[in-house]
mmCIF file of C-alpha atoms in Angstrom:
data_model
loop_
_atom_site.group_PDB
_atom_site.id
_atom_site.type_symbol
_atom_site.label_atom_id
_atom_site.label_comp_id
_atom_site.label_asym_id
_atom_site.label_seq_id
_atom_site.Cartn_x
_atom_site.Cartn_y
_atom_site.Cartn_z
ATOM 1 C CA MET A 1 30.497 4.882 -23.134
ATOM 2 C CA LEU A 2 31.110 7.925 -25.254
ATOM 3 C CA SER A 3 34.020 5.887 -26.908
ATOM 4 C CA LYS A 4 31.806 3.503 -28.489
ATOM 5 C CA GLY A 5 29.307 6.026 -30.357
ATOM 6 C CA PRO A 6 32.320 7.162 -32.813
ATOM 7 C CA LYS A 7 33.348 3.528 -33.263
ATOM 8 C CA ARG A 8 29.713 2.890 -34.744
ATOM 9 C CA GLY A 9 29.485 6.045 -36.861
ATOM 10 C CA ILE A 10 27.302 7.945 -34.251
ATOM 11 C CA GLU A 11 28.224 11.282 -33.256
ATOM 12 C CA THR A 12 28.687 12.149 -29.618
ATOM 13 C CA TYR A 13 28.734 15.339 -27.945
ATOM 14 C CA VAL A 14 29.774 16.651 -24.259
ATOM 15 C CA LEU A 15 27.795 19.668 -22.947
ATOM 16 C CA ASP A 16 29.400 21.394 -20.023
ATOM 17 C CA ARG A 17 26.315 22.674 -17.962
ATOM 18 C CA LYS A 18 27.973 25.388 -16.462
ATOM 19 C CA ARG A 19 29.356 26.486 -19.567
ATOM 20 C CA TYR A 20 25.579 26.496 -21.220
ATOM 21 C CA GLY A 21 23.456 27.545 -18.116
ATOM 22 C CA GLU A 22 20.335 28.704 -19.320
ATOM 23 C CA GLU A 23 21.020 27.895 -22.857
ATOM 24 C CA LEU A 24 21.683 24.220 -22.395
ATOM 25 C CA SER A 25 18.284 23.098 -23.404
ATOM 26 C CA SER A 26 18.638 25.489 -26.743
ATOM 27 C CA LYS A 27 22.264 24.089 -27.330
ATOM 28 C CA ILE A 28 20.658 20.406 -27.117
ATOM 29 C CA TYR A 29 17.937 21.237 -29.345
ATOM 30 C CA GLU A 30 20.308 22.742 -31.985
ATOM 31 C CA LEU A 31 22.388 19.507 -32.084
ATOM 32 C CA VAL A 32 19.678 16.932 -32.343
ATOM 33 C CA LYS A 33 17.101 18.903 -34.337
ATOM 34 C CA ASP A 34 16.298 17.246 -37.428
ATOM 35 C CA LYS A 35 18.586 13.984 -36.103
ATOM 36 C CA ALA A 36 16.979 12.456 -33.158
ATOM 37 C CA ASP A 37 13.946 10.730 -33.041
ATOM 38 C CA PHE A 38 13.877 9.962 -29.014
ATOM 39 C CA ILE A 39 15.754 11.277 -26.273
ATOM 40 C CA VAL A 40 16.574 9.222 -23.371
ATOM 41 C CA LEU A 41 17.682 10.856 -19.793
ATOM 42 C CA ALA A 42 19.340 8.757 -17.045
ATOM 43 C CA GLY A 43 20.945 10.440 -14.350
ATOM 44 C CA TYR A 44 20.436 13.769 -16.323
ATOM 45 C CA LEU A 45 20.040 16.564 -13.416
ATOM 46 C CA SER A 46 18.936 19.436 -15.718
ATOM 47 C CA ILE A 47 15.522 20.589 -16.347
ATOM 48 C CA LEU A 48 14.945 20.654 -19.904
ATOM 49 C CA LYS A 49 12.812 23.713 -21.398
ATOM 50 C CA GLY A 50 11.847 25.864 -24.868
ATOM 51 C CA ASP A 51 11.864 24.434 -28.152
ATOM 52 C CA LEU A 52 13.178 21.277 -27.336
ATOM 53 C CA LEU A 53 10.352 20.292 -24.965
ATOM 54 C CA LYS A 54 8.003 21.410 -27.544
ATOM 55 C CA GLU A 55 9.343 19.784 -30.736
ATOM 56 C CA TYR A 56 10.345 16.461 -28.722
ATOM 57 C CA ARG A 57 7.058 16.333 -26.741
ATOM 58 C CA ASP A 58 6.609 12.611 -25.646
ATOM 59 C CA LYS A 59 9.596 11.979 -27.360
ATOM 60 C CA ILE A 60 11.723 12.643 -24.324
ATOM 61 C CA ILE A 61 11.807 10.021 -21.345
ATOM 62 C CA ASN A 62 13.597 10.294 -18.272
ATOM 63 C CA LEU A 63 14.274 7.488 -15.339
ATOM 64 C CA HIS A 64 13.991 8.475 -11.996
ATOM 65 C CA PRO A 65 14.904 6.181 -8.901
ATOM 66 C CA SER A 66 11.381 6.326 -6.934
ATOM 67 C CA LEU A 67 7.597 5.215 -7.891
ATOM 68 C CA LEU A 68 6.619 8.485 -8.874
ATOM 69 C CA PRO A 69 4.458 10.679 -7.950
ATOM 70 C CA LYS A 70 6.116 10.003 -4.521
ATOM 71 C CA PHE A 71 9.418 11.059 -4.033
ATOM 72 C CA GLY A 72 9.917 13.388 -6.981
ATOM 73 C CA GLY A 73 10.526 16.834 -7.796
ATOM 74 C CA VAL A 74 13.489 19.279 -7.279
ATOM 75 C CA GLY A 75 16.102 17.819 -4.996
ATOM 76 C CA MET A 76 14.861 14.475 -5.130
ATOM 77 C CA TYR A 77 17.563 12.443 -7.008
ATOM 78 C CA GLY A 78 20.178 9.833 -5.902
ATOM 79 C CA ASP A 79 20.654 9.110 -2.298
ATOM 80 C CA ASN A 80 18.262 11.599 -1.134
ATOM 81 C CA VAL A 81 15.158 9.531 -2.795
ATOM 82 C CA HIS A 82 16.392 6.559 -1.131
ATOM 83 C CA ARG A 83 16.849 8.624 2.255
ATOM 84 C CA ALA A 84 13.203 9.567 1.901
ATOM 85 C CA VAL A 85 11.984 6.001 1.516
ATOM 86 C CA LEU A 86 13.638 5.054 4.700
ATOM 87 C CA GLU A 87 12.544 7.942 6.562
ATOM 88 C CA ASN A 88 8.934 7.577 5.418
ATOM 89 C CA LYS A 89 9.152 3.755 6.291
ATOM 90 C CA GLU A 90 7.857 2.612 2.734
ATOM 91 C CA LYS A 91 7.663 -0.936 2.261
ATOM 92 C CA ILE A 92 7.823 -0.867 -1.577
ATOM 93 C CA THR A 93 9.943 1.536 -3.910
ATOM 94 C CA GLY A 94 11.015 1.372 -7.306
ATOM 95 C CA CYS A 95 11.611 3.176 -10.366
ATOM 96 C CA THR A 96 9.656 4.903 -12.899
ATOM 97 C CA VAL A 97 10.379 5.863 -16.431
ATOM 98 C CA HIS A 98 8.110 8.790 -17.409
ATOM 99 C CA PHE A 99 7.765 11.158 -20.468
ATOM 100 C CA VAL A 100 9.571 14.443 -19.605
ATOM 101 C CA ASP A 101 7.570 17.717 -19.474
ATOM 102 C CA GLU A 102 7.567 21.543 -18.380
ATOM 103 C CA GLY A 103 7.561 20.168 -14.780
ATOM 104 C CA VAL A 104 10.036 18.157 -12.704
ATOM 105 C CA ASP A 105 9.136 14.510 -12.556
ATOM 106 C CA THR A 106 5.552 15.237 -13.355
ATOM 107 C CA GLY A 107 5.378 13.796 -16.861
ATOM 108 C CA ARG A 108 3.189 11.089 -17.549
ATOM 109 C CA ILE A 109 4.307 7.678 -16.614
ATOM 110 C CA ILE A 110 5.180 5.114 -18.924
ATOM 111 C CA LEU A 111 6.333 2.121 -16.822
ATOM 112 C CA GLN A 112 7.386 1.667 -13.138
ATOM 113 C CA ARG A 113 9.151 -1.619 -11.762
ATOM 114 C CA PHE A 114 8.898 -2.479 -8.157
ATOM 115 C CA VAL A 115 11.519 -3.695 -5.220
ATOM 116 C CA SER A 116 10.568 -4.435 -1.626
ATOM 117 C CA VAL A 117 12.231 -2.564 1.569
ATOM 118 C CA ASP A 118 13.361 -5.028 3.910
ATOM 119 C CA ASP A 119 14.085 -4.568 7.553
ATOM 120 C CA GLY A 120 17.497 -3.415 7.899
ATOM 121 C CA ASP A 121 18.162 -1.813 4.395
ATOM 122 C CA SER A 122 20.400 0.904 4.167
ATOM 123 C CA ILE A 123 20.222 3.613 1.388
ATOM 124 C CA GLU A 124 23.059 1.537 -0.508
ATOM 125 C CA ASP A 125 20.954 -1.611 -0.351
ATOM 126 C CA ILE A 126 17.976 0.218 -1.682
ATOM 127 C CA LYS A 127 19.997 2.223 -4.291
ATOM 128 C CA ASN A 128 21.387 -1.500 -5.556
ATOM 129 C CA LYS A 129 18.179 -2.821 -5.704
ATOM 130 C CA VAL A 130 16.521 0.204 -7.690
ATOM 131 C CA GLN A 131 19.132 0.417 -10.244
ATOM 132 C CA ARG A 132 19.141 -3.291 -11.120
ATOM 133 C CA GLU A 133 15.564 -2.537 -12.060
ATOM 134 C CA GLU A 134 16.334 0.675 -13.792
ATOM 135 C CA HIS A 135 18.455 -0.993 -16.117
ATOM 136 C CA ARG A 136 15.655 -3.317 -16.642
ATOM 137 C CA ALA A 137 12.987 -0.626 -17.141
ATOM 138 C CA ILE A 138 14.602 1.798 -19.518
ATOM 139 C CA ILE A 139 15.272 -0.794 -21.964
ATOM 140 C CA GLU A 140 11.949 -1.920 -21.583
ATOM 141 C CA ALA A 141 10.399 1.471 -22.217
ATOM 142 C CA ILE A 142 12.740 2.094 -25.161
ATOM 143 C CA LYS A 143 11.825 -1.304 -26.769
ATOM 144 C CA ASN A 144 8.007 -0.676 -26.221
ATOM 145 C CA TRP A 145 8.433 3.031 -27.506
ATOM 146 C CA ARG A 146 10.073 1.851 -30.698
ATOM 147 C CA CYS A 147 7.732 -0.950 -31.684
ATOM 148 C CA LEU A 148 4.582 1.206 -31.782
ATOM 149 C CA MET A 149 4.499 2.096 -35.431
ATOM 150 C CA ARG A 150 0.912 1.475 -36.412
ATOM 151 C CA ALA A 151 -2.253 1.193 -34.362
ATOM 152 C CA LEU A 152 -5.347 -0.407 -35.398
ATOM 153 C CA ILE A 153 -8.577 1.733 -33.997
ATOM 154 C CA SER A 154 -11.899 0.004 -34.311
ATOM 155 C CA VAL A 155 -14.501 0.980 -31.446
ATOM 156 C CA PHE A 156 -18.053 1.159 -30.932
ATOM 157 C CA ASN A 157 -17.921 4.023 -28.565
ATOM 158 C CA LYS A 158 -16.093 6.924 -30.535
ATOM 159 C CA GLU A 159 -16.125 9.295 -27.199
ATOM 160 C CA GLY A 160 -12.489 10.412 -27.011
ATOM 161 C CA ILE A 161 -11.212 8.558 -30.029
ATOM 162 C CA TYR A 162 -10.726 11.272 -32.112
ATOM 163 C CA GLU A 163 -8.035 12.887 -29.585
ATOM 164 C CA PHE A 164 -6.582 9.500 -28.883
ATOM 165 C CA ALA A 165 -5.957 8.995 -32.680
ATOM 166 C CA LYS A 166 -4.570 12.323 -33.085
ATOM 167 C CA PHE A 167 -2.184 12.080 -30.066
ATOM 168 C CA LEU A 168 -0.921 8.973 -31.631
ATOM 169 C CA SER A 169 -0.796 10.095 -35.185
ATOM 170 C CA ASP A 170 1.390 13.265 -33.968
ATOM 171 C CA ARG A 171 3.990 11.017 -32.722
ATOM 172 C CA GLY A 172 4.450 9.243 -35.727
ATOM 173 C CA VAL A 173 2.180 6.200 -35.365
ATOM 174 C CA GLU A 174 0.020 5.155 -38.463
ATOM 175 C CA ILE A 175 -3.529 4.757 -37.792
ATOM 176 C CA ILE A 176 -5.529 1.951 -39.422
ATOM 177 C CA SER A 177 -9.150 1.958 -38.722
ATOM 178 C CA THR A 178 -12.137 0.074 -39.953
ATOM 179 C CA GLY A 179 -15.907 1.023 -40.883
ATOM 180 C CA GLY A 180 -17.595 3.483 -38.949
ATOM 181 C CA THR A 181 -14.383 4.388 -36.868
ATOM 182 C CA PHE A 182 -12.910 5.016 -40.441
ATOM 183 C CA LYS A 183 -15.646 7.360 -41.274
ATOM 184 C CA TYR A 184 -15.705 9.015 -37.982
ATOM 185 C CA LEU A 185 -12.242 9.989 -37.671
ATOM 186 C CA LYS A 186 -12.474 11.102 -41.501
ATOM 187 C CA GLU A 187 -14.927 13.548 -40.614
ATOM 188 C CA LYS A 188 -13.431 14.968 -37.556
ATOM 189 C CA GLU A 189 -10.222 15.850 -39.503
#
């Protein structure tokens, strides 16, 4: 995969977690600052922090192999998740795409995809089912994020609308509003 980027003019970096240790987030931030609009984590097992999280708030997504908030947090990755699903006799599992925040698997959920856990399923069976959905989910999440460039906001009840409009605007979404909503938003600025 890393060989495809340079062939398409995309800068590619490999950062050794052991080498950078506690400075890994700072190094990533140094490399992506003013270059990346969005960061996608899939199979990434380090905790991000610092300026990277501040500057890329709601612009970093992670793919997790369970239906969060179930089976998330420290130590919940790979087979550990699927083992927990079996041990808890879950009938449904799946994957979650969520925004990355300061916690571990605690960011706001973007989307989830579900699979059934059938009698006799092994950890490997569950992993295979979930991975098929993970591949679909991450693409769906990226497409959905990239297409939200403009939002029309026109509401009767204005409660919470300024905060919502600001949230979207802070993330680069152009806000279009009409009549009373436009006037209300302008007065709140």
